[in-house]
XYZ file of C-alpha atoms in Angstrom:
345
model
C 14.610 14.257 -24.636
C 17.747 13.740 -26.705
C 18.649 10.413 -28.281
C 21.671 10.256 -26.004
C 19.480 10.520 -22.918
C 17.204 7.799 -24.216
C 20.190 5.542 -24.918
C 21.386 5.959 -21.331
C 18.127 4.656 -19.850
C 17.995 1.015 -18.747
C 15.812 -1.343 -20.735
C 12.736 -2.909 -19.168
C 14.641 -6.202 -18.833
C 17.477 -4.431 -17.018
C 15.042 -2.685 -14.699
C 13.342 -5.979 -13.910
C 16.680 -7.646 -13.252
C 17.730 -5.020 -10.711
C 14.416 -4.284 -8.966
C 14.454 -4.238 -5.202
C 12.151 -6.266 -2.988
C 9.344 -4.468 -1.211
C 7.711 -5.451 2.085
C 3.913 -5.610 2.091
C 2.114 -5.425 5.419
C -1.509 -6.606 5.100
C -3.625 -4.694 7.609
C -6.945 -3.734 5.992
C -9.444 -6.202 7.434
C -12.318 -4.486 5.615
C -12.754 -2.244 2.584
C -15.242 0.576 2.027
C -15.351 -0.051 -1.731
C -16.831 -3.056 -3.527
C -14.803 -3.258 -6.736
C -16.043 -5.663 -9.382
C -12.471 -6.826 -10.154
C -11.153 -7.167 -6.594
C -8.626 -9.977 -6.329
C -9.535 -10.461 -2.643
C -12.872 -12.169 -3.167
C -12.601 -14.116 0.099
C -13.646 -11.251 2.373
C -14.075 -13.496 5.416
C -10.565 -14.904 5.028
C -9.114 -11.431 4.575
C -10.886 -10.219 7.711
C -9.421 -13.052 9.778
C -5.920 -12.688 8.333
C -5.588 -8.914 8.444
C -7.259 -8.530 11.830
C -4.485 -10.748 13.162
C -1.855 -8.189 12.098
C -1.545 -6.641 15.534
C 0.965 -3.910 16.288
C 3.169 -6.568 17.873
C 3.139 -8.727 14.743
C 3.658 -5.710 12.485
C 6.693 -4.695 14.531
C 8.077 -8.229 14.155
C 7.597 -8.073 10.361
C 9.303 -4.680 10.170
C 12.194 -5.784 12.371
C 12.710 -8.942 10.297
C 13.006 -6.941 7.083
C 14.957 -3.846 8.057
C 16.956 -2.571 5.120
C 14.230 -3.230 2.546
C 13.789 -0.484 -0.034
C 10.129 0.114 0.831
C 7.423 -0.956 3.231
C 3.871 -0.717 1.927
C 0.720 -1.002 4.040
C -1.829 -2.767 1.880
C -4.682 -5.300 1.508
C -8.300 -4.391 2.036
C -8.407 -0.686 2.855
C -5.515 0.141 5.220
C -6.955 3.520 6.219
C -9.817 1.722 7.990
C -7.283 0.662 10.639
C -7.145 3.285 13.415
C -3.558 2.248 14.199
C -2.206 3.125 10.738
C -0.491 6.403 11.786
C 1.185 4.588 14.677
C 2.358 1.770 12.391
C 3.787 4.315 9.959
C 5.644 5.993 12.817
C 6.936 2.576 13.871
C 8.316 1.941 10.378
C 9.984 5.338 10.323
C 11.540 4.709 13.717
C 12.991 1.437 12.428
C 14.745 3.249 9.609
C 12.523 2.595 6.589
C 13.139 5.364 4.078
C 10.204 4.714 1.759
C 6.884 4.170 3.552
C 3.767 3.835 1.429
C 0.123 2.817 1.406
C -2.157 1.289 -1.215
C -5.512 2.953 -0.698
C -8.730 3.959 -2.401
C -7.989 7.426 -1.043
C -11.433 8.113 0.336
C -10.355 8.803 3.904
C -7.551 11.009 2.597
C -10.252 13.475 1.565
C -9.994 14.638 5.195
C -6.847 16.726 4.892
C -5.901 16.592 8.604
C -5.849 12.777 8.421
C -3.701 12.790 5.281
C -1.350 15.274 6.967
C -1.190 13.062 10.060
C 0.031 10.136 7.937
C 2.610 12.310 6.202
C 3.846 13.694 9.516
C 4.183 10.140 10.854
C 6.450 9.252 7.927
C 4.238 8.214 5.013
C 5.977 9.576 1.928
C 4.325 7.733 -0.962
C 0.630 7.221 -1.628
C -0.704 4.752 -4.216
C -4.325 5.783 -4.798
C -6.676 3.509 -6.742
C -8.942 5.403 -9.139
C -10.542 3.722 -12.133
C -12.071 6.492 -14.183
C -12.123 10.219 -14.809
C -15.854 10.520 -14.211
C -18.216 9.536 -11.436
C -20.137 7.164 -13.723
C -17.050 5.288 -14.885
C -15.305 5.025 -11.509
C -18.387 4.132 -9.464
C -19.571 1.655 -12.075
C -16.434 -0.310 -11.171
C -16.229 0.375 -7.413
C -20.002 -0.147 -7.028
C -19.899 2.390 -4.181
C -21.892 5.660 -4.242
C -19.901 8.859 -3.682
C -16.577 7.021 -3.928
C -15.465 9.135 -6.893
C -15.883 12.469 -5.144
C -14.105 11.221 -2.042
C -11.201 9.667 -3.947
C -10.772 12.800 -6.063
C -10.748 14.860 -2.867
C -8.154 12.462 -1.463
C -5.925 13.159 -4.461
C -6.332 16.881 -3.814
C -5.256 16.411 -0.187
C -2.073 14.565 -1.108
C -1.302 17.063 -3.884
C -1.272 19.774 -1.201
C 1.294 17.765 0.774
C 3.706 17.189 -2.107
C 5.757 20.230 -1.094
C 6.755 18.257 1.998
C 8.349 15.509 -0.107
C 5.299 13.265 -0.489
C 4.867 11.347 -3.765
C 1.469 10.756 -5.350
C 0.988 7.736 -7.608
C -2.264 6.275 -8.883
C -3.392 2.825 -9.962
C -6.126 2.400 -12.571
C -7.197 -1.209 -13.083
C -7.912 -1.727 -16.778
C -11.256 -3.241 -17.728
C -13.362 -3.318 -20.890
C -15.168 -0.240 -19.570
C -12.279 2.136 -18.992
C -9.881 0.850 -21.678
C -11.173 3.360 -24.283
C -10.598 6.262 -21.860
C -6.870 6.014 -21.064
C -6.096 9.482 -22.440
C -8.920 11.201 -20.530
C -8.010 9.378 -17.324
C -4.335 10.285 -17.677
C -5.027 13.981 -18.305
C -7.485 14.158 -15.420
C -4.991 12.607 -13.014
C -1.995 14.636 -14.111
C -4.029 17.826 -13.734
C -4.848 16.636 -10.205
C -1.132 16.576 -9.363
C -0.399 12.871 -9.809
C 3.304 12.104 -10.310
C 2.927 8.670 -11.909
C -0.188 7.211 -13.545
C -0.116 3.415 -13.535
C -2.493 1.399 -15.689
C -2.710 -1.993 -13.986
C -3.815 -5.042 -15.933
C -6.102 -7.185 -13.802
C -4.902 -10.251 -11.994
C -7.093 -13.048 -13.291
C -8.202 -14.270 -9.897
C -10.796 -13.345 -7.293
C -13.685 -11.350 -8.706
C -11.778 -10.733 -11.934
C -12.099 -14.473 -12.544
C -15.752 -14.549 -11.458
C -16.702 -11.726 -13.852
C -13.970 -12.411 -16.417
C -16.226 -12.507 -19.484
C -17.815 -9.176 -18.566
C -14.717 -7.109 -17.746
C -11.385 -8.641 -18.840
C -9.969 -7.346 -22.171
C -7.433 -9.319 -24.169
C -3.824 -8.418 -23.480
C -3.228 -7.554 -27.136
C -6.187 -5.137 -27.090
C -4.835 -3.488 -23.931
C -1.367 -3.131 -25.454
C -2.801 -1.674 -28.679
C -4.882 0.859 -26.723
C -1.822 1.864 -24.698
C 0.218 2.393 -27.884
C -2.565 4.642 -29.237
C -2.623 6.546 -25.955
C 1.133 7.177 -26.121
C 0.811 8.368 -29.724
C -2.071 10.724 -28.901
C -1.019 12.157 -25.536
C 1.292 14.722 -27.101
C 4.067 14.460 -24.509
C 7.653 13.347 -25.219
C 7.846 11.460 -21.934
C 4.398 10.755 -20.478
C 4.452 9.634 -16.856
C 2.212 6.661 -17.606
C 3.098 3.018 -17.099
C 1.439 -0.220 -18.215
C 1.907 -2.893 -15.554
C 1.421 -6.662 -15.163
C 1.111 -7.657 -18.805
C 3.368 -10.154 -20.615
C 6.185 -8.218 -22.261
C 5.821 -10.111 -25.530
C 2.499 -8.307 -26.072
C 3.931 -4.817 -25.515
C 6.706 -4.714 -28.128
C 6.675 -1.263 -29.701
C 5.934 0.458 -26.395
C 8.825 2.587 -25.142
C 10.702 0.748 -22.398
C 10.271 3.776 -20.134
C 6.483 3.256 -20.188
C 6.589 -0.508 -19.678
C 6.061 -0.931 -15.958
C 6.300 -3.965 -13.744
C 5.045 -5.383 -10.480
C 7.623 -5.017 -7.747
C 9.052 -8.078 -6.112
C 7.569 -8.275 -2.669
C 7.218 -10.408 0.380
C 4.443 -10.421 2.951
C 3.293 -12.520 5.887
C -0.036 -14.326 6.282
C -1.515 -16.545 8.942
C -0.427 -20.099 8.258
C -3.975 -21.352 7.677
C -4.787 -18.437 5.332
C -1.641 -18.372 3.200
C -1.603 -19.282 -0.486
C 1.516 -21.385 -0.058
C 2.563 -24.937 -0.807
C 2.162 -26.866 2.457
C 5.628 -28.349 2.030
C 7.160 -24.873 2.202
C 5.204 -23.662 5.206
C 7.460 -25.051 7.979
C 10.595 -23.342 6.648
C 8.665 -20.082 6.178
C 7.129 -20.021 9.665
C 7.670 -17.050 11.938
C 8.793 -17.287 15.521
C 8.553 -15.207 18.667
C 6.140 -12.321 18.117
C 5.630 -13.572 14.553
C 4.412 -16.984 15.631
C 1.504 -18.158 13.481
C 2.709 -16.238 10.415
C 4.361 -17.604 7.285
C 6.348 -15.777 4.611
C 4.753 -15.567 1.145
C 6.526 -13.990 -1.840
C 5.323 -12.667 -5.160
C 7.153 -15.571 -6.820
C 5.099 -18.056 -4.760
C 1.883 -16.542 -6.095
C 3.168 -16.522 -9.675
C 4.237 -20.164 -9.535
C 0.867 -21.190 -8.072
C -1.328 -19.409 -10.623
C 0.669 -18.676 -13.801
C 2.089 -20.824 -16.584
C 4.736 -20.700 -19.274
C 4.938 -22.938 -22.340
C 8.014 -24.428 -23.953
C 8.214 -21.689 -26.582
C 8.618 -19.096 -23.816
C 12.128 -20.432 -23.307
C 13.170 -18.893 -26.639
C 11.911 -15.401 -25.738
C 14.444 -12.742 -24.789
C 12.164 -11.799 -21.894
C 12.017 -15.371 -20.613
C 14.178 -14.821 -17.504
C 12.040 -11.863 -16.367
C 8.563 -13.011 -17.440
C 6.276 -14.299 -14.689
C 4.118 -16.198 -17.161
C 0.418 -15.940 -17.969
C -2.480 -16.376 -15.552
C -3.982 -19.847 -15.945
C -7.461 -18.383 -15.590
C -6.686 -16.130 -18.563
C -5.366 -19.026 -20.636
C -8.545 -21.011 -19.965
C -10.493 -18.327 -21.827
C -8.121 -17.062 -24.511
C -5.367 -19.652 -24.934
C -1.817 -18.996 -26.143
C -2.484 -17.433 -29.555
C -1.590 -13.883 -28.468
C 1.822 -14.767 -27.127
C 4.713 -14.924 -29.582
C 8.280 -15.224 -28.255
C 10.399 -12.140 -28.916
C 13.662 -13.298 -30.419
C 16.942 -11.953 -29.113
C 19.517 -12.587 -26.451
C 17.847 -13.391 -23.123
C 18.649 -11.009 -20.303
C 19.843 -12.644 -17.095
C 17.976 -11.910 -13.904
């Protein structure tokens, strides 16, 4: 790519400032994997909350948010819900242009099912896969045969790409797979993946429970990602490092510095991670009665911190802060403000 083309690309701060809000619809009451880092450690609470997302409530959510850039079916394992193809069709009928699912991909190994979702309107698949080998992936999912089924799911979606379907993956970074970024990337790209996302763990749920066993330091993750970019041998690798403080990733090309989308979702009032004072103004009505709106910003404010020095960082307006559970273990030593003119949101 020419220098002129690079200069024309927006910076990571500009991309963060202009990102659109996504709608998350939590429908997976159960999950057929058992990942060691799962942020949804309260399986009973998830079952209650996501089982309550009836077709009527889902329609209310979709109607309330028409015009959003993307609707994503998520939480637990959405493909365990028999109604998923119907919900996708509902979203398409309401005019959503980008309809996606966050999935472990195992059920997609059945090509007719994957095709059914695509025919209903699903046009982006985010498939979670955490290693390039059975041993690595299943050591993290703790589920026999999950690697073969997820890999077969990738193959199914790759066959559907000619119909306009996008295939993205999410690899949650742990101490175990951090040394294997290059192998994982090459394996996934050869499987037809459009974008390979390396997700840094959220320091809650099981990632907090097993923190000392699996959570690398941010600076070690950033250093490994820089080495990966240097070794991959591509001028523009389709790999993105996501959910890590930007001050730790200086030196990484802005193109490869990813971010977590802004999103909003709805939970049952008694299950929501939301300040009680905000709940009344966020309450649904009509067919959405019993639900409350929760945003990504709510979750960040509840579980992340900034310190005074962060106010001098040029990324200050975009930075969500650092997980408190991470700071309890490692402190602030890794985080140095990046001097420069702050970018407005």
